Amino acid sequence: MDLKPFYEVAEDAIKTLGVDPEATRCDQPGQWILGREEVEIFIDIWQPIEHNQWEYFKEDEPTAVFQVVSPVCYVPESEADRLRFLEEILYINHHMFYGSFTVNTEEAMAVIRYKRLLEGANRVEMIEPIESIGFYAENLSEYLSKKYGVKKIEKS
């Protein structure tokens, strides 16, 4: 699949948000980083090389993906706090639009992410998750870091 037209749609979405897409581009095509006041939002468009076990469908080649991710905070170290934290973010997931929490166990951090198949994605369908993920990440990083005494993920 030719991803370049989708890069243009993503950059149009970024521009609609009042941000210069050129200033947000990363070294690799299909990657952007948007900075908000407190958090960073990572936007990725990519075509997997191989199928993986998590695909609920099989095409001849893996389907391209649009993803928005924002790191929020570190996971509590104590087992009791970690269990309460994980239960709370699962509860929060139930109320979120255009995103959900996941945990990066290698780095012990909680992130909010949105992921969809790229095919059919338009500007509005990219804007909504970018705004939503940024909103949740800003608000929940403050809330969770205070409640659980964990460090927020700072902008780099």
JSON list of C-alpha atoms in Angstrom, two decimals:
[
{"chain": "A", "resi": 1, "resn": "MET", "atom": "CA", "xyz": [0.00, 0.00, 0.00]},
{"chain": "A", "resi": 2, "resn": "ASP", "atom": "CA", "xyz": [1.27, 3.47, -0.85]},
{"chain": "A", "resi": 3, "resn": "LEU", "atom": "CA", "xyz": [1.31, 5.37, 2.45]},
{"chain": "A", "resi": 4, "resn": "LYS", "atom": "CA", "xyz": [2.26, 8.81, 1.06]},
{"chain": "A", "resi": 5, "resn": "PRO", "atom": "CA", "xyz": [-1.36, 9.94, 0.50]},
{"chain": "A", "resi": 6, "resn": "PHE", "atom": "CA", "xyz": [-2.08, 9.11, 4.14]},
{"chain": "A", "resi": 7, "resn": "TYR", "atom": "CA", "xyz": [0.98, 11.08, 5.27]},
{"chain": "A", "resi": 8, "resn": "GLU", "atom": "CA", "xyz": [-0.60, 14.06, 3.50]},
{"chain": "A", "resi": 9, "resn": "VAL", "atom": "CA", "xyz": [-3.93, 13.46, 5.26]},
{"chain": "A", "resi": 10, "resn": "ALA", "atom": "CA", "xyz": [-2.14, 13.25, 8.63]},
{"chain": "A", "resi": 11, "resn": "GLU", "atom": "CA", "xyz": [-0.26, 16.48, 7.94]},
{"chain": "A", "resi": 12, "resn": "ASP", "atom": "CA", "xyz": [-3.52, 18.16, 6.92]},
{"chain": "A", "resi": 13, "resn": "ALA", "atom": "CA", "xyz": [-5.02, 17.01, 10.24]},
{"chain": "A", "resi": 14, "resn": "ILE", "atom": "CA", "xyz": [-2.01, 18.37, 12.14]},
{"chain": "A", "resi": 15, "resn": "LYS", "atom": "CA", "xyz": [-2.29, 21.68, 10.28]},
{"chain": "A", "resi": 16, "resn": "THR", "atom": "CA", "xyz": [-6.01, 21.85, 11.13]},
{"chain": "A", "resi": 17, "resn": "LEU", "atom": "CA", "xyz": [-4.99, 21.64, 14.80]},
{"chain": "A", "resi": 18, "resn": "GLY", "atom": "CA", "xyz": [-2.99, 24.85, 14.31]},
{"chain": "A", "resi": 19, "resn": "VAL", "atom": "CA", "xyz": [0.42, 23.16, 14.26]},
{"chain": "A", "resi": 20, "resn": "ASP", "atom": "CA", "xyz": [3.01, 23.32, 11.50]},
{"chain": "A", "resi": 21, "resn": "PRO", "atom": "CA", "xyz": [3.33, 19.68, 10.36]},
{"chain": "A", "resi": 22, "resn": "GLU", "atom": "CA", "xyz": [6.87, 20.26, 9.12]},
{"chain": "A", "resi": 23, "resn": "ALA", "atom": "CA", "xyz": [7.96, 21.18, 12.65]},
{"chain": "A", "resi": 24, "resn": "THR", "atom": "CA", "xyz": [6.51, 17.92, 14.02]},
{"chain": "A", "resi": 25, "resn": "ARG", "atom": "CA", "xyz": [8.05, 15.48, 11.53]},
{"chain": "A", "resi": 26, "resn": "CYS", "atom": "CA", "xyz": [10.46, 12.86, 12.80]},
{"chain": "A", "resi": 27, "resn": "ASP", "atom": "CA", "xyz": [13.42, 11.38, 10.93]},
{"chain": "A", "resi": 28, "resn": "GLN", "atom": "CA", "xyz": [11.38, 8.49, 9.54]},
{"chain": "A", "resi": 29, "resn": "PRO", "atom": "CA", "xyz": [8.45, 9.07, 7.16]},
{"chain": "A", "resi": 30, "resn": "GLY", "atom": "CA", "xyz": [5.06, 8.52, 8.78]},
{"chain": "A", "resi": 31, "resn": "GLN", "atom": "CA", "xyz": [6.12, 9.73, 12.23]},
{"chain": "A", "resi": 32, "resn": "TRP", "atom": "CA", "xyz": [5.26, 12.99, 13.96]},
{"chain": "A", "resi": 33, "resn": "ILE", "atom": "CA", "xyz": [5.54, 14.31, 17.53]},
{"chain": "A", "resi": 34, "resn": "LEU", "atom": "CA", "xyz": [3.17, 17.02, 18.73]},
{"chain": "A", "resi": 35, "resn": "GLY", "atom": "CA", "xyz": [3.93, 18.82, 21.94]},
{"chain": "A", "resi": 36, "resn": "ARG", "atom": "CA", "xyz": [1.16, 20.04, 24.19]},
{"chain": "A", "resi": 37, "resn": "GLU", "atom": "CA", "xyz": [1.69, 21.96, 27.40]},
{"chain": "A", "resi": 38, "resn": "GLU", "atom": "CA", "xyz": [2.55, 18.95, 29.53]},
{"chain": "A", "resi": 39, "resn": "VAL", "atom": "CA", "xyz": [2.73, 15.92, 27.19]},
{"chain": "A", "resi": 40, "resn": "GLU", "atom": "CA", "xyz": [3.92, 14.68, 23.84]},
{"chain": "A", "resi": 41, "resn": "ILE", "atom": "CA", "xyz": [1.70, 12.96, 21.31]},
{"chain": "A", "resi": 42, "resn": "PHE", "atom": "CA", "xyz": [3.32, 10.47, 18.96]},
{"chain": "A", "resi": 43, "resn": "ILE", "atom": "CA", "xyz": [1.58, 9.87, 15.63]},
{"chain": "A", "resi": 44, "resn": "ASP", "atom": "CA", "xyz": [2.58, 6.91, 13.47]},
{"chain": "A", "resi": 45, "resn": "ILE", "atom": "CA", "xyz": [1.50, 5.56, 10.13]},
{"chain": "A", "resi": 46, "resn": "TRP", "atom": "CA", "xyz": [3.15, 2.32, 9.11]},
{"chain": "A", "resi": 47, "resn": "GLN", "atom": "CA", "xyz": [2.83, -0.89, 7.17]},
{"chain": "A", "resi": 48, "resn": "PRO", "atom": "CA", "xyz": [3.84, -3.99, 9.15]},
{"chain": "A", "resi": 49, "resn": "ILE", "atom": "CA", "xyz": [6.25, -6.25, 7.29]},
{"chain": "A", "resi": 50, "resn": "GLU", "atom": "CA", "xyz": [4.89, -9.54, 8.61]},
{"chain": "A", "resi": 51, "resn": "HIS", "atom": "CA", "xyz": [1.61, -10.79, 10.01]},
{"chain": "A", "resi": 52, "resn": "ASN", "atom": "CA", "xyz": [1.38, -11.19, 13.77]},
{"chain": "A", "resi": 53, "resn": "GLN", "atom": "CA", "xyz": [-0.73, -13.29, 16.10]},
{"chain": "A", "resi": 54, "resn": "TRP", "atom": "CA", "xyz": [-2.92, -10.34, 17.13]},
{"chain": "A", "resi": 55, "resn": "GLU", "atom": "CA", "xyz": [-4.55, -9.77, 13.74]},
{"chain": "A", "resi": 56, "resn": "TYR", "atom": "CA", "xyz": [-8.18, -10.77, 13.78]},
{"chain": "A", "resi": 57, "resn": "PHE", "atom": "CA", "xyz": [-8.20, -11.08, 10.00]},
{"chain": "A", "resi": 58, "resn": "LYS", "atom": "CA", "xyz": [-5.76, -12.24, 7.36]},
{"chain": "A", "resi": 59, "resn": "GLU", "atom": "CA", "xyz": [-5.03, -10.32, 4.19]},
{"chain": "A", "resi": 60, "resn": "ASP", "atom": "CA", "xyz": [-2.35, -11.17, 1.65]},
{"chain": "A", "resi": 61, "resn": "GLU", "atom": "CA", "xyz": [-0.12, -8.57, 3.28]},
{"chain": "A", "resi": 62, "resn": "PRO", "atom": "CA", "xyz": [-0.43, -6.98, 6.73]},
{"chain": "A", "resi": 63, "resn": "THR", "atom": "CA", "xyz": [-2.74, -3.99, 6.81]},
{"chain": "A", "resi": 64, "resn": "ALA", "atom": "CA", "xyz": [-1.34, -0.48, 7.35]},
{"chain": "A", "resi": 65, "resn": "VAL", "atom": "CA", "xyz": [-1.97, 1.15, 10.73]},
{"chain": "A", "resi": 66, "resn": "PHE", "atom": "CA", "xyz": [-2.66, 4.65, 12.11]},
{"chain": "A", "resi": 67, "resn": "GLN", "atom": "CA", "xyz": [-1.67, 5.05, 15.75]},
{"chain": "A", "resi": 68, "resn": "VAL", "atom": "CA", "xyz": [-1.63, 7.91, 18.28]},
{"chain": "A", "resi": 69, "resn": "VAL", "atom": "CA", "xyz": [0.23, 7.41, 21.59]},
{"chain": "A", "resi": 70, "resn": "SER", "atom": "CA", "xyz": [0.99, 9.64, 24.57]},
{"chain": "A", "resi": 71, "resn": "PRO", "atom": "CA", "xyz": [3.03, 8.50, 27.58]},
{"chain": "A", "resi": 72, "resn": "VAL", "atom": "CA", "xyz": [1.31, 9.47, 30.83]},
{"chain": "A", "resi": 73, "resn": "CYS", "atom": "CA", "xyz": [3.19, 8.32, 33.94]},
{"chain": "A", "resi": 74, "resn": "TYR", "atom": "CA", "xyz": [5.20, 5.53, 35.45]},
{"chain": "A", "resi": 75, "resn": "VAL", "atom": "CA", "xyz": [3.47, 2.56, 37.06]},
{"chain": "A", "resi": 76, "resn": "PRO", "atom": "CA", "xyz": [3.72, 2.34, 40.87]},
{"chain": "A", "resi": 77, "resn": "GLU", "atom": "CA", "xyz": [6.48, 0.06, 42.13]},
{"chain": "A", "resi": 78, "resn": "SER", "atom": "CA", "xyz": [4.75, -1.51, 45.12]},
{"chain": "A", "resi": 79, "resn": "GLU", "atom": "CA", "xyz": [2.53, -4.45, 44.28]},
{"chain": "A", "resi": 80, "resn": "ALA", "atom": "CA", "xyz": [-0.47, -3.11, 46.23]},
{"chain": "A", "resi": 81, "resn": "ASP", "atom": "CA", "xyz": [-0.31, 0.35, 44.61]},
{"chain": "A", "resi": 82, "resn": "ARG", "atom": "CA", "xyz": [0.30, -1.18, 41.19]},
{"chain": "A", "resi": 83, "resn": "LEU", "atom": "CA", "xyz": [-2.79, -3.38, 41.50]},
{"chain": "A", "resi": 84, "resn": "ARG", "atom": "CA", "xyz": [-4.99, -0.40, 42.54]},
{"chain": "A", "resi": 85, "resn": "PHE", "atom": "CA", "xyz": [-3.46, 1.69, 39.72]},
{"chain": "A", "resi": 86, "resn": "LEU", "atom": "CA", "xyz": [-4.10, -0.99, 37.09]},
{"chain": "A", "resi": 87, "resn": "GLU", "atom": "CA", "xyz": [-7.67, -1.49, 38.27]},
{"chain": "A", "resi": 88, "resn": "GLU", "atom": "CA", "xyz": [-8.28, 2.25, 38.08]},
{"chain": "A", "resi": 89, "resn": "ILE", "atom": "CA", "xyz": [-6.92, 2.66, 34.55]},
{"chain": "A", "resi": 90, "resn": "LEU", "atom": "CA", "xyz": [-9.07, -0.28, 33.43]},
{"chain": "A", "resi": 91, "resn": "TYR", "atom": "CA", "xyz": [-12.07, 1.53, 34.90]},
{"chain": "A", "resi": 92, "resn": "ILE", "atom": "CA", "xyz": [-11.03, 4.78, 33.20]},
{"chain": "A", "resi": 93, "resn": "ASN", "atom": "CA", "xyz": [-10.78, 2.91, 29.86]},
{"chain": "A", "resi": 94, "resn": "HIS", "atom": "CA", "xyz": [-14.50, 2.25, 30.08]},
{"chain": "A", "resi": 95, "resn": "HIS", "atom": "CA", "xyz": [-15.20, 6.00, 29.90]},
{"chain": "A", "resi": 96, "resn": "MET", "atom": "CA", "xyz": [-12.66, 7.11, 27.30]},
{"chain": "A", "resi": 97, "resn": "PHE", "atom": "CA", "xyz": [-13.37, 8.00, 23.69]},
{"chain": "A", "resi": 98, "resn": "TYR", "atom": "CA", "xyz": [-10.77, 7.50, 20.94]},
{"chain": "A", "resi": 99, "resn": "GLY", "atom": "CA", "xyz": [-8.22, 5.89, 23.20]},
{"chain": "A", "resi": 100, "resn": "SER", "atom": "CA", "xyz": [-7.42, 3.57, 26.04]},
{"chain": "A", "resi": 101, "resn": "PHE", "atom": "CA", "xyz": [-4.65, 2.91, 28.51]},
{"chain": "A", "resi": 102, "resn": "THR", "atom": "CA", "xyz": [-2.02, 0.31, 27.98]},
{"chain": "A", "resi": 103, "resn": "VAL", "atom": "CA", "xyz": [1.10, -0.46, 30.00]},
{"chain": "A", "resi": 104, "resn": "ASN", "atom": "CA", "xyz": [4.59, -0.70, 28.57]},
{"chain": "A", "resi": 105, "resn": "THR", "atom": "CA", "xyz": [5.96, -3.31, 30.96]},
{"chain": "A", "resi": 106, "resn": "GLU", "atom": "CA", "xyz": [9.55, -2.96, 29.74]},
{"chain": "A", "resi": 107, "resn": "GLU", "atom": "CA", "xyz": [9.65, 0.70, 30.78]},
{"chain": "A", "resi": 108, "resn": "ALA", "atom": "CA", "xyz": [7.02, 0.45, 33.56]},
{"chain": "A", "resi": 109, "resn": "MET", "atom": "CA", "xyz": [4.95, 3.27, 32.09]},
{"chain": "A", "resi": 110, "resn": "ALA", "atom": "CA", "xyz": [1.29, 3.83, 31.41]},
{"chain": "A", "resi": 111, "resn": "VAL", "atom": "CA", "xyz": [0.42, 5.26, 28.01]},
{"chain": "A", "resi": 112, "resn": "ILE", "atom": "CA", "xyz": [-2.81, 6.21, 26.29]},
{"chain": "A", "resi": 113, "resn": "ARG", "atom": "CA", "xyz": [-3.16, 5.04, 22.74]},
{"chain": "A", "resi": 114, "resn": "TYR", "atom": "CA", "xyz": [-5.50, 4.88, 19.79]},
{"chain": "A", "resi": 115, "resn": "LYS", "atom": "CA", "xyz": [-4.95, 2.42, 16.96]},
{"chain": "A", "resi": 116, "resn": "ARG", "atom": "CA", "xyz": [-6.95, 1.67, 13.83]},
{"chain": "A", "resi": 117, "resn": "LEU", "atom": "CA", "xyz": [-6.53, 0.24, 10.37]},
{"chain": "A", "resi": 118, "resn": "LEU", "atom": "CA", "xyz": [-5.30, 3.00, 8.10]},
{"chain": "A", "resi": 119, "resn": "GLU", "atom": "CA", "xyz": [-7.49, 2.22, 5.13]},
{"chain": "A", "resi": 120, "resn": "GLY", "atom": "CA", "xyz": [-10.37, 4.70, 4.91]},
{"chain": "A", "resi": 121, "resn": "ALA", "atom": "CA", "xyz": [-8.93, 7.13, 7.47]},
{"chain": "A", "resi": 122, "resn": "ASN", "atom": "CA", "xyz": [-9.66, 10.75, 6.66]},
{"chain": "A", "resi": 123, "resn": "ARG", "atom": "CA", "xyz": [-8.63, 14.06, 8.24]},
{"chain": "A", "resi": 124, "resn": "VAL", "atom": "CA", "xyz": [-11.47, 14.14, 10.80]},
{"chain": "A", "resi": 125, "resn": "GLU", "atom": "CA", "xyz": [-10.83, 10.52, 11.76]},
{"chain": "A", "resi": 126, "resn": "MET", "atom": "CA", "xyz": [-7.23, 11.52, 12.53]},
{"chain": "A", "resi": 127, "resn": "ILE", "atom": "CA", "xyz": [-8.00, 14.81, 14.30]},
{"chain": "A", "resi": 128, "resn": "GLU", "atom": "CA", "xyz": [-10.42, 13.30, 16.85]},
{"chain": "A", "resi": 129, "resn": "PRO", "atom": "CA", "xyz": [-7.98, 10.76, 18.31]},
{"chain": "A", "resi": 130, "resn": "ILE", "atom": "CA", "xyz": [-5.08, 13.24, 18.33]},
{"chain": "A", "resi": 131, "resn": "GLU", "atom": "CA", "xyz": [-7.13, 15.74, 20.34]},
{"chain": "A", "resi": 132, "resn": "SER", "atom": "CA", "xyz": [-8.64, 13.07, 22.56]},
{"chain": "A", "resi": 133, "resn": "ILE", "atom": "CA", "xyz": [-5.32, 11.41, 23.41]},
{"chain": "A", "resi": 134, "resn": "GLY", "atom": "CA", "xyz": [-3.75, 14.78, 24.19]},
{"chain": "A", "resi": 135, "resn": "PHE", "atom": "CA", "xyz": [-6.66, 15.81, 26.42]},
{"chain": "A", "resi": 136, "resn": "TYR", "atom": "CA", "xyz": [-6.66, 12.56, 28.39]},
{"chain": "A", "resi": 137, "resn": "ALA", "atom": "CA", "xyz": [-2.86, 12.42, 28.70]},
{"chain": "A", "resi": 138, "resn": "GLU", "atom": "CA", "xyz": [-2.63, 15.96, 30.08]},
{"chain": "A", "resi": 139, "resn": "ASN", "atom": "CA", "xyz": [-5.43, 15.52, 32.58]},
{"chain": "A", "resi": 140, "resn": "LEU", "atom": "CA", "xyz": [-4.73, 11.98, 33.68]},
{"chain": "A", "resi": 141, "resn": "SER", "atom": "CA", "xyz": [-0.96, 12.40, 34.02]},
{"chain": "A", "resi": 142, "resn": "GLU", "atom": "CA", "xyz": [-1.58, 15.04, 36.68]},
{"chain": "A", "resi": 143, "resn": "TYR", "atom": "CA", "xyz": [-4.34, 13.08, 38.41]},
{"chain": "A", "resi": 144, "resn": "LEU", "atom": "CA", "xyz": [-2.54, 9.70, 38.46]},
{"chain": "A", "resi": 145, "resn": "SER", "atom": "CA", "xyz": [0.85, 11.10, 39.42]},
{"chain": "A", "resi": 146, "resn": "LYS", "atom": "CA", "xyz": [-0.64, 12.86, 42.45]},
{"chain": "A", "resi": 147, "resn": "LYS", "atom": "CA", "xyz": [-2.92, 10.01, 43.51]},
{"chain": "A", "resi": 148, "resn": "TYR", "atom": "CA", "xyz": [-0.28, 7.27, 43.25]},
{"chain": "A", "resi": 149, "resn": "GLY", "atom": "CA", "xyz": [2.87, 9.31, 43.88]},
{"chain": "A", "resi": 150, "resn": "VAL", "atom": "CA", "xyz": [4.38, 8.34, 40.53]},
{"chain": "A", "resi": 151, "resn": "LYS", "atom": "CA", "xyz": [6.42, 10.45, 38.16]},
{"chain": "A", "resi": 152, "resn": "LYS", "atom": "CA", "xyz": [4.74, 11.96, 35.11]},
{"chain": "A", "resi": 153, "resn": "ILE", "atom": "CA", "xyz": [6.38, 11.37, 31.74]},
{"chain": "A", "resi": 154, "resn": "GLU", "atom": "CA", "xyz": [7.92, 14.74, 30.90]},
{"chain": "A", "resi": 155, "resn": "LYS", "atom": "CA", "xyz": [8.24, 16.18, 27.41]},
{"chain": "A", "resi": 156, "resn": "SER", "atom": "CA", "xyz": [11.68, 15.57, 25.95]}
]
